[in-house]
Short mmCIF file of C-alpha atoms in Angstrom, two decimals:
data_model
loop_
_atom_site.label_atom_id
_atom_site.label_comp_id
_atom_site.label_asym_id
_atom_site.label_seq_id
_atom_site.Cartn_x
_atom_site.Cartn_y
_atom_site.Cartn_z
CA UNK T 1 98.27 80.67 88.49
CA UNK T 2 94.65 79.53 89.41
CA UNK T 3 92.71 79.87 92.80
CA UNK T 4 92.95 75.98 93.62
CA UNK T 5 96.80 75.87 92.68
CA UNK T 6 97.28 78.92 94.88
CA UNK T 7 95.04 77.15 98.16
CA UNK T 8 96.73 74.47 97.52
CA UNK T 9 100.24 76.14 97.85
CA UNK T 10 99.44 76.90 101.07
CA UNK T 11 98.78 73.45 102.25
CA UNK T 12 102.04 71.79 104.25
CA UNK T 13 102.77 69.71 100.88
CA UNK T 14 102.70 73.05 99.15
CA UNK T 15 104.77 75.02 101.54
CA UNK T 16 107.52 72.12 101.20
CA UNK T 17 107.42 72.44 97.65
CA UNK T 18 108.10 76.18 97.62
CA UNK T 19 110.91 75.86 100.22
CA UNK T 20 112.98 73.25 97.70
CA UNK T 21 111.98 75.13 94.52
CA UNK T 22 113.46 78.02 96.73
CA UNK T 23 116.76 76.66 96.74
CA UNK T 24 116.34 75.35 92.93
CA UNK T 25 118.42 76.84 89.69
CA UNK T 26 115.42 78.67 88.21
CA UNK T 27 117.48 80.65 86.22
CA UNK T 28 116.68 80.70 82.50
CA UNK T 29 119.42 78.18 81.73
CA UNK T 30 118.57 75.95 84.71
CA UNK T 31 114.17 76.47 84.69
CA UNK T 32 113.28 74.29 82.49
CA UNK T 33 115.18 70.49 84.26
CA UNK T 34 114.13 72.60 87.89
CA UNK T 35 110.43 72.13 86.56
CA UNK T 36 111.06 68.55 84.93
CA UNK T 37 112.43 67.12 88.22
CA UNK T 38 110.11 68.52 90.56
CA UNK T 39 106.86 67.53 88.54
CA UNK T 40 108.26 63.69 88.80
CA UNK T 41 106.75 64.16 92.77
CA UNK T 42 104.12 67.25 92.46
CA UNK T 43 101.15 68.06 90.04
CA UNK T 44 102.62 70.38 86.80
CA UNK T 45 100.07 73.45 88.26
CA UNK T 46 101.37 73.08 91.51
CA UNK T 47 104.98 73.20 90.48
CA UNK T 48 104.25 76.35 88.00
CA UNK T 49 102.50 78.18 91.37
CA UNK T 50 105.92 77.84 93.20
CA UNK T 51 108.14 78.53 90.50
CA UNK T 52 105.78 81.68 90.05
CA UNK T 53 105.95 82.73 93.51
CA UNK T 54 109.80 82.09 94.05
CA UNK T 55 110.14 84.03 90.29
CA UNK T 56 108.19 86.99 91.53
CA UNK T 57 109.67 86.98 95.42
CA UNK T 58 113.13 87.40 93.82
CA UNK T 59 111.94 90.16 91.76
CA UNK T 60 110.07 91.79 94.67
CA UNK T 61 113.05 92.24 96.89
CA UNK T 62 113.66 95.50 95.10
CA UNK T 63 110.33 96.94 96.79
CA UNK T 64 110.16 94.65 99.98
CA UNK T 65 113.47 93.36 100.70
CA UNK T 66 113.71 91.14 102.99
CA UNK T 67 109.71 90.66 103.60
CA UNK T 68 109.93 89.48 99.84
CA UNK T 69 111.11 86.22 101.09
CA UNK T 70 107.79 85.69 103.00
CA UNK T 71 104.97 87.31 100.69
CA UNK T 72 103.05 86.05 97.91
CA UNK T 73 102.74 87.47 94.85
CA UNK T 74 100.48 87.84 91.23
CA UNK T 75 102.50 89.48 89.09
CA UNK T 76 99.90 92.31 88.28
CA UNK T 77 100.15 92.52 91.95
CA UNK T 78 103.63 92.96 92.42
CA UNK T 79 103.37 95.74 89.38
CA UNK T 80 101.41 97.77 91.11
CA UNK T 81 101.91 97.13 95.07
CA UNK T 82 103.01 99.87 97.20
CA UNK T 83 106.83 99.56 97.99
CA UNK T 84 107.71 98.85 101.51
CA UNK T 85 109.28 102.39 102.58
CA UNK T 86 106.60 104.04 100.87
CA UNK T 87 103.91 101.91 102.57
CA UNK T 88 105.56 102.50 106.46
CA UNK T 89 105.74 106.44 105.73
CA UNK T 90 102.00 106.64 104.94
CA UNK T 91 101.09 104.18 107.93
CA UNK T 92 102.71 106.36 109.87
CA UNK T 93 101.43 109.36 108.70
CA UNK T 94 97.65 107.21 109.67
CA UNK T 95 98.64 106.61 112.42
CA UNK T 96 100.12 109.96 113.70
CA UNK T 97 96.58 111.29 112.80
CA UNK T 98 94.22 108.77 114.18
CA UNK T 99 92.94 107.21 117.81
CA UNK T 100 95.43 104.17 118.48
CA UNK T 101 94.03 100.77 117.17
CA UNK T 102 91.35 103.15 114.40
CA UNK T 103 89.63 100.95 112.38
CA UNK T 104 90.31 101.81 108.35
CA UNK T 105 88.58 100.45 105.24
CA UNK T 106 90.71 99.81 102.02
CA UNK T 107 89.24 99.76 98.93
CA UNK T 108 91.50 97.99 96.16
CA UNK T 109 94.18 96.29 98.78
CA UNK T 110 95.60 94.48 96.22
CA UNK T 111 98.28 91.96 97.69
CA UNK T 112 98.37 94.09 100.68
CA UNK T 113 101.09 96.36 101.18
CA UNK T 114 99.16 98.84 102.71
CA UNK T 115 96.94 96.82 104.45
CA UNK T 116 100.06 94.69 106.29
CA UNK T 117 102.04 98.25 107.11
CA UNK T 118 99.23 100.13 108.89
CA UNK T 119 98.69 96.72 111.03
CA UNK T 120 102.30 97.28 111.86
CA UNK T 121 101.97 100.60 113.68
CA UNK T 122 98.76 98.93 115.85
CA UNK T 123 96.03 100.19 113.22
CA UNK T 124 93.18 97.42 112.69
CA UNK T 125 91.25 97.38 109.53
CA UNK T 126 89.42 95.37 106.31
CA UNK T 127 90.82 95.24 102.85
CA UNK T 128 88.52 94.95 99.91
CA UNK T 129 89.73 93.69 96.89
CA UNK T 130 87.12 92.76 93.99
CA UNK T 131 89.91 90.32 92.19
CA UNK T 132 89.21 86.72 93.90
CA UNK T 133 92.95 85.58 93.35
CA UNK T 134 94.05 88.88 94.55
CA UNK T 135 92.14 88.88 97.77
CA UNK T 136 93.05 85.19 98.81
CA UNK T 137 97.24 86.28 97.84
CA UNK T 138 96.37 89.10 100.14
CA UNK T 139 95.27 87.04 102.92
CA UNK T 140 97.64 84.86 102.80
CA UNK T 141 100.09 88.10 103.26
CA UNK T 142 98.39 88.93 106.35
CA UNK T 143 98.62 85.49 107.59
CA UNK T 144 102.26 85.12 107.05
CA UNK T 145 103.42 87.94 109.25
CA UNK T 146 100.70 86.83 111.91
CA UNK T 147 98.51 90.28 111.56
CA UNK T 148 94.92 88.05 111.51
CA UNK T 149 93.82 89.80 114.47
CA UNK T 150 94.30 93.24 112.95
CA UNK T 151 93.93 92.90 109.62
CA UNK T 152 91.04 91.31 107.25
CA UNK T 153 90.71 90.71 103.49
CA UNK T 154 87.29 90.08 101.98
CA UNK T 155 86.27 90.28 98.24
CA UNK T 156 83.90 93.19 97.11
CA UNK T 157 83.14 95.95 95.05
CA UNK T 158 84.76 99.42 96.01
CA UNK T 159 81.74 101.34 95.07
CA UNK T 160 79.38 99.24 97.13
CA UNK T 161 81.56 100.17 100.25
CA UNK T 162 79.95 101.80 103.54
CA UNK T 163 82.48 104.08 105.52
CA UNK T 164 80.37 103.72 108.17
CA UNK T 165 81.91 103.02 111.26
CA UNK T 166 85.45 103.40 109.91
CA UNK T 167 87.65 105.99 111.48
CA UNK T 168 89.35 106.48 107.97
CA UNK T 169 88.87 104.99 104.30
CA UNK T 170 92.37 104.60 101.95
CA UNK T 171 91.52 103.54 98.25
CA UNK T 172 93.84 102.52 95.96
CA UNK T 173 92.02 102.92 92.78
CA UNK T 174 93.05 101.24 89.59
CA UNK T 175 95.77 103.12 87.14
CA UNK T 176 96.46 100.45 84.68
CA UNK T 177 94.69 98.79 82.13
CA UNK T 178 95.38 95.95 79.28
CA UNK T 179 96.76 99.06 77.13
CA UNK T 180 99.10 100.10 79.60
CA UNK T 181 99.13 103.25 82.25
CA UNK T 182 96.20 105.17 82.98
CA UNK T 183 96.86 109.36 82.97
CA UNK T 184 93.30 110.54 83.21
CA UNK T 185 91.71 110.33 87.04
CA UNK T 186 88.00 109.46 85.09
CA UNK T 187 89.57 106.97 83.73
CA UNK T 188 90.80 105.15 87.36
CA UNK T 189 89.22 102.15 88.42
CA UNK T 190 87.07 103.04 89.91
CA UNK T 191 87.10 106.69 88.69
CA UNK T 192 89.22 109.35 90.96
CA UNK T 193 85.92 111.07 91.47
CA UNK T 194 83.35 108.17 92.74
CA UNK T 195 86.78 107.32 95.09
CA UNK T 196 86.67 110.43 96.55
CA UNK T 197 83.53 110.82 97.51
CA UNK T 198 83.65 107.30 99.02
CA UNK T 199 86.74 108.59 101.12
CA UNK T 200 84.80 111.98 101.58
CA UNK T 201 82.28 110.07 103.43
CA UNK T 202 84.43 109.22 106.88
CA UNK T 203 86.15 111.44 109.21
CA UNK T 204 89.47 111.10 106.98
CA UNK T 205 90.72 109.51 104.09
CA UNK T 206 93.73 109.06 101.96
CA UNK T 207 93.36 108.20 97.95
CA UNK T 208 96.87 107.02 96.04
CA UNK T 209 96.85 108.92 92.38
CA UNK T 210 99.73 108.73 89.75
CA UNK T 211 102.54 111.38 90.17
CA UNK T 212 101.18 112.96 86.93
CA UNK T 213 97.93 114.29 88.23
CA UNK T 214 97.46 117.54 87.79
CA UNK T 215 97.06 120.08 90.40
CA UNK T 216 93.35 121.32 89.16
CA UNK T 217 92.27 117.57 89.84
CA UNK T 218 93.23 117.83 93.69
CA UNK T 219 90.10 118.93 95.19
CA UNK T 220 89.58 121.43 97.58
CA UNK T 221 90.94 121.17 101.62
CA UNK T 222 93.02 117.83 100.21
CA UNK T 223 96.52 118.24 100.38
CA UNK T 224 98.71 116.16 97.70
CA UNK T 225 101.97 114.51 98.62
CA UNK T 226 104.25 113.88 95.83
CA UNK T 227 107.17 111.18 97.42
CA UNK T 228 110.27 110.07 95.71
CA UNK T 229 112.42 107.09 97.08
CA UNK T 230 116.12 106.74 95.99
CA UNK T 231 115.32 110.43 93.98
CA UNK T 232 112.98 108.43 92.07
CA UNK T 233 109.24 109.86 91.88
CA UNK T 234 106.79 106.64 93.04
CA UNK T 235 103.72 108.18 93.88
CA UNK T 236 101.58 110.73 94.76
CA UNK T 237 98.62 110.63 97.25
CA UNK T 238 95.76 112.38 98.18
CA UNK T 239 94.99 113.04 102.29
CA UNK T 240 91.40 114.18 102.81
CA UNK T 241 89.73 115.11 106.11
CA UNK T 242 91.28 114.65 109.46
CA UNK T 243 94.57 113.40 107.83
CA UNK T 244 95.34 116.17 105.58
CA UNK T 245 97.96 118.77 106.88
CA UNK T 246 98.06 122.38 106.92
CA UNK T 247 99.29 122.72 103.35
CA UNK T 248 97.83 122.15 100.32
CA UNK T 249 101.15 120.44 98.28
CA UNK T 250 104.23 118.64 99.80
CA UNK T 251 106.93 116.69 98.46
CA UNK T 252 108.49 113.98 100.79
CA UNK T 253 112.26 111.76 100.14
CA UNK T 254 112.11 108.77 101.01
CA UNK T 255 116.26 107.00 100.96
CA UNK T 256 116.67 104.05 98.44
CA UNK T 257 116.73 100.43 99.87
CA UNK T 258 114.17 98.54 102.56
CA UNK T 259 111.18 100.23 104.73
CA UNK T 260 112.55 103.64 105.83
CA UNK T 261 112.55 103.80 109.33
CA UNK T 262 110.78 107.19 111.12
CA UNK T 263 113.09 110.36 110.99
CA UNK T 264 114.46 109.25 107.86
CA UNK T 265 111.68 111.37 105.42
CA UNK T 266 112.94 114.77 104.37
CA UNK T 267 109.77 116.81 103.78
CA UNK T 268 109.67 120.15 101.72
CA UNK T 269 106.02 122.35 102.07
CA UNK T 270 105.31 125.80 100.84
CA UNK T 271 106.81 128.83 102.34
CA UNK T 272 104.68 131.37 100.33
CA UNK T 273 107.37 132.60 98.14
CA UNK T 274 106.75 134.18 94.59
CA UNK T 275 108.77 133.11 91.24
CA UNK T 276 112.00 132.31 91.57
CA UNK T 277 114.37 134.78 90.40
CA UNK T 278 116.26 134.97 87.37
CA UNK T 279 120.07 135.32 87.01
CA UNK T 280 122.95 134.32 84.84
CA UNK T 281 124.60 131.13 85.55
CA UNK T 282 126.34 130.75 88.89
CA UNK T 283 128.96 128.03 90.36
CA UNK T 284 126.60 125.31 91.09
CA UNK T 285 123.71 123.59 89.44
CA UNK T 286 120.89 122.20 91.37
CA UNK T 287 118.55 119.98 89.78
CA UNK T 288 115.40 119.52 92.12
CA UNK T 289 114.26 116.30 93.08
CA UNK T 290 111.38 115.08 90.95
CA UNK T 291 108.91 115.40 94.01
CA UNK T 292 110.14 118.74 94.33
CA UNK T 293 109.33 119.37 90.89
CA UNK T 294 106.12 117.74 90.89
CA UNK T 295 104.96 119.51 93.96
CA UNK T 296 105.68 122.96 92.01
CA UNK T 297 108.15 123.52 95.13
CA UNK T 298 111.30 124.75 93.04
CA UNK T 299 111.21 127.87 94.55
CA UNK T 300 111.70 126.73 97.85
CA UNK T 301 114.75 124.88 96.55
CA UNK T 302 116.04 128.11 95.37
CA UNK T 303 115.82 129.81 98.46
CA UNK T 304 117.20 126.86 100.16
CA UNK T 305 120.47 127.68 98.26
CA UNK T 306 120.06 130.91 97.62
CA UNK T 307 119.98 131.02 93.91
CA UNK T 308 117.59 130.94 91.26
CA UNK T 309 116.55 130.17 87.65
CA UNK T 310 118.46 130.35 84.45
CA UNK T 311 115.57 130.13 82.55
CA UNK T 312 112.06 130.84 84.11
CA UNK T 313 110.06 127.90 82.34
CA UNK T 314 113.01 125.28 83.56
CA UNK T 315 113.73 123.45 86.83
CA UNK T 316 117.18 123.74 86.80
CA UNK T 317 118.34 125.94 89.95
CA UNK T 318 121.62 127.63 89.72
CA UNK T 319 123.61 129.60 92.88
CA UNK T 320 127.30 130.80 93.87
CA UNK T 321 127.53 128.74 96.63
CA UNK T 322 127.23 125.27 97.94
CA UNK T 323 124.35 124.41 100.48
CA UNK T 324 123.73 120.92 100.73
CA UNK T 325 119.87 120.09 100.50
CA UNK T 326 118.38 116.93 100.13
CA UNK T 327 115.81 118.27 98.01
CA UNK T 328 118.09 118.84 94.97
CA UNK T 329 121.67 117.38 93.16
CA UNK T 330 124.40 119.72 93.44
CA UNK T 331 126.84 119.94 90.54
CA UNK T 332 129.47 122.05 90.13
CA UNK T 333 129.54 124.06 86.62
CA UNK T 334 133.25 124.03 84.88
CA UNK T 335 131.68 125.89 81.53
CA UNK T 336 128.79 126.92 80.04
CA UNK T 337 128.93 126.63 76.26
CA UNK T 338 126.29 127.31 73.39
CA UNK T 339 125.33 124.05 72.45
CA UNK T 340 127.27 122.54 69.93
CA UNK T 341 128.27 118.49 69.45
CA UNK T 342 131.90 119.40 68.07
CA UNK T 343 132.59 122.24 70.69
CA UNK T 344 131.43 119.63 73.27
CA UNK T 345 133.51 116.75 71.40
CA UNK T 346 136.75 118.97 71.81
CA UNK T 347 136.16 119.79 75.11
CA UNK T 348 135.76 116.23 76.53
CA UNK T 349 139.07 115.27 74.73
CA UNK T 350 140.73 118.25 76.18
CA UNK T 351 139.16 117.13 80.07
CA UNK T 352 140.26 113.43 79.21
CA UNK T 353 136.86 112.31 80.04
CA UNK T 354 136.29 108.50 79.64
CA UNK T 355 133.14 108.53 82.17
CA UNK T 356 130.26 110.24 80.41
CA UNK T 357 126.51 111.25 82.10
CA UNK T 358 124.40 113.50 80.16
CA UNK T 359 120.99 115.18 81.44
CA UNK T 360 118.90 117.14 79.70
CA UNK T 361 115.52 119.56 80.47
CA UNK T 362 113.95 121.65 78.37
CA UNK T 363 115.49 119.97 75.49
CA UNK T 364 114.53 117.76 72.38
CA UNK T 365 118.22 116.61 72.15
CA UNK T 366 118.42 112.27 71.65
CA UNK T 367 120.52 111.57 74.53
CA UNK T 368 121.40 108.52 73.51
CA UNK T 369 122.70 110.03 70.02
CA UNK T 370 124.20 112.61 71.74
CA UNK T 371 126.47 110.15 73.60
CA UNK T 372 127.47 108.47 69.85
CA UNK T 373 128.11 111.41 68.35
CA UNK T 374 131.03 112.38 71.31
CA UNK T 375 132.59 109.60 70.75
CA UNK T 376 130.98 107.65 73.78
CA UNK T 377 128.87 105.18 71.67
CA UNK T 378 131.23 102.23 71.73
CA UNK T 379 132.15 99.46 74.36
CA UNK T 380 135.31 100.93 75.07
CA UNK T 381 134.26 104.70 74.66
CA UNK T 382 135.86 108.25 75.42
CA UNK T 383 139.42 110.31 75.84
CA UNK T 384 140.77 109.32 79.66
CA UNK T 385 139.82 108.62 83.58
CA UNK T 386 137.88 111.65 84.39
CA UNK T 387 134.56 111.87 84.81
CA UNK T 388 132.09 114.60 83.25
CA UNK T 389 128.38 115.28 83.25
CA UNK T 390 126.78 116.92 80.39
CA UNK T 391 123.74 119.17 80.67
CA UNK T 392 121.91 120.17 77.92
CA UNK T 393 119.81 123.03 78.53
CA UNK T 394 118.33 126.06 77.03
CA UNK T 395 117.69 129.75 77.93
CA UNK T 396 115.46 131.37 76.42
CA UNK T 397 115.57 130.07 73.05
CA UNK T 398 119.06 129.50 73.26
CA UNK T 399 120.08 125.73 73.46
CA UNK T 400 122.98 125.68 75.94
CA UNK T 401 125.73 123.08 77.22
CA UNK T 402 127.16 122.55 81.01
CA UNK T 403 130.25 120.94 81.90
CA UNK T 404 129.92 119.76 85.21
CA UNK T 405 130.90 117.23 88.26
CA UNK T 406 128.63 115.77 90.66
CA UNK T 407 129.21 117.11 94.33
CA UNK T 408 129.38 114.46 97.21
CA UNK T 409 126.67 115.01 99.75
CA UNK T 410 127.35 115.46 103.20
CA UNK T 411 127.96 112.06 105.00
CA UNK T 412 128.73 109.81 101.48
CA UNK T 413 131.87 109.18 99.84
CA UNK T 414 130.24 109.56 96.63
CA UNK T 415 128.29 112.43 94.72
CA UNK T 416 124.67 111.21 93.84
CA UNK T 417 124.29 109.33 91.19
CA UNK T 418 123.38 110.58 88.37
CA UNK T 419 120.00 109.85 86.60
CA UNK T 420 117.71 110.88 83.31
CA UNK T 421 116.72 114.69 83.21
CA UNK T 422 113.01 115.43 82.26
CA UNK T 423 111.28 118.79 81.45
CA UNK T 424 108.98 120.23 83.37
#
């Protein structure tokens, strides 16, 4: 999609267009007679603009929901916009900490999350975007939710940004590259570093990183904020200056679904506790949310439900009693087994398990192999009804097995789902 096709998608011929390709079969099956009939009235790059936005609004009502409906997208864009919940906690989080109506600069506003979310809670404030496309899809965000008199989006180069006058800078820096995902901050685009002190240079400032950064790379009076939506880790950011709290780490659950409304954030910070302690296997399992884990915060989670680690080097908490948290998955341990594929294959015949999950930390076991080799490889797969979750673990050096069942959270009829185990 090309500047003019996108201006011109805007125009009241345009708009019409995207309204009827809307409603059109653009499925794979149906795409290609969708285009074919609708270039008989339009121009073949106009059509391909609005089959490219109505393509990419579909696939953006995972991060926007409804709003999707409304925006306009690049696909690069989409890729690496801020999802909606996300982008209404940190607005209000600006918001909470500055003047009402504070001006703040963006560098790198992409499409505009950001930009739209902080105009929603009464903050004005320019976006700067160096990507011409980018800036004008941007625009035409604000535009579409009517936030012109709060927001602006202007093309420029981060790095040739004055704070001046701004009551707060947030930068969004570039973490993705032709190769894929970028790990290193000096590698950013711009580089973590230059962002920063760009940021550094107003009363406060908030810089988005990639969950992976590591703590040495936070500098010093920041605080880092590690958030998770749906249990998922998204993001991490960066709040400098007047914005930053009274902690140096925090992890912060977001629920799954559209913008999370305020009260809905569960928030875990340092409570100056030591290493967890160590103990044999108890009832329950608790695996920490990845923010949690992220935010080195375990040990909090442990003294949330008063247990503590199996294994010292592993993020898997373990207590003799139940205490609902929202910072970890409770799972409730039927045996603990040395790790063996037929020990494990007799025991989910004898629980007549036909519903299979297995997790994993701290192991090199293929989970996917795993699965085949208990019999659970195949479309019609396992030994009955009941449902079992598999953790493979070690302690120690000792490779070890768990037999356990989710535990339904207070308020749901059903236990969390269950997702992918990773090491710490």
């Amino acid at each position: 999609m090309d500047i003019a096709s996108f201006r011109e998608l805007l125009t009241p011929a345009g708009q019409a267009l995207l309204a009827e390709a809307g409603e059109a079969d653009i499925s794979e099956a149906g795409l290609l007679g969708t285009a074919s009939r609708l270039r008989e009235r339009h121009g073949a790059d106009l059509v391909a603009a609005a089959l490219t936005q109505v393509r990419l609004r579909r696939r953006a009502e995972a991060k926007f929901g409804s709003d999707a409906g409304r925006m306009y997208f690049t696909q690069a864009g989409l890729e690496q916009s801020t999802r909606a919940s996300v982008a209404a906690h940190r607005a209000r989080r600006f918001a909470s900490g500055l003047p009402a109506g504070a001006r703040v600069l963006e560098l790198g506003c992409g499409i505009g999350a950001d930009l739209m979310a902080r105009s929603r809670v009464g903050l004005t404030g320019d976006g700067v975007e160096r990507d011409l496309l980018t800036a004008e899809v941007a625009g035409a965000n604000v535009t579409a939710f009517a936030l012109d008199g709060l927001a602006r989006v202007r093309v420029g180069d981060a790095l040739n940004e004055d704070p001046d006058g701004y009551a707060a800078v947030f930068a969004d820096p570039g973490r993705r590259t032709a190769r894929g995902r970028v790990f290193d901050p000096r590698s950013y685009e711009p580089p973590l570093d230059a962002v920063l002190g760009l940021a550094g240079r107003a009363p406060a400032g908030c810089v988005k990183v990639a969950p992976g950064i590591p703590h040495e790379a936070v500098p010093d009076g920041a605080e880092a904020e590690w958030v998770s939506v749906g249990r998922d880790v998204k993001e991490a950011a960066l709040w400098l200056g007047g914005l930053a709290g009274d902690v140096r780490r925090r992890a912060t659950l977001l629920p799954a679904g559209g913008a999370a409304a305020a009260g809905e954030a569960a928030t875990l910070v340092p409570a100056g506790l030591g290493d967890p302690d160590v103990r044999p296997w108890g009832r329950y399992l608790y695996e920490p949310d990845g923010a949690v884990i992220r935010a080195h915060l375990v040990a909090e989670v442990a003294d949330l439900v008063r247990g503590g680690l199996a294994d010292p080097h592993i993020a898997y908490v373990t207590s003799d009693e139940l205490c609902p948290t929202p910072f970890a998955s409770a799972y409730e341990i039927d045996g603990v087994l040395p790790f063996s594929v037929k020990r494990l294959k007799a025991e989910l015949r004898r629980l007549g398990t036909g519903v299979l999950t297995v997790k994993k930390r701290g192991s090199a076991v293929d989970v996917d192999r795993l699965r085949r080799d208990l019999g659970f490889g195949g479309r019609r797969p396992g030994y009955g009804a009941a449902e079992t979750t598999v953790v493979v673990t070690r302690v120690g050096r000792d490779p070890v097995a768990l037999l356990a069942r989710p535990v339904a959270r207070p308020g749901t009829a059903d236990a969390d789902p269950p997702r992918a185990g990773r090491a710490r």
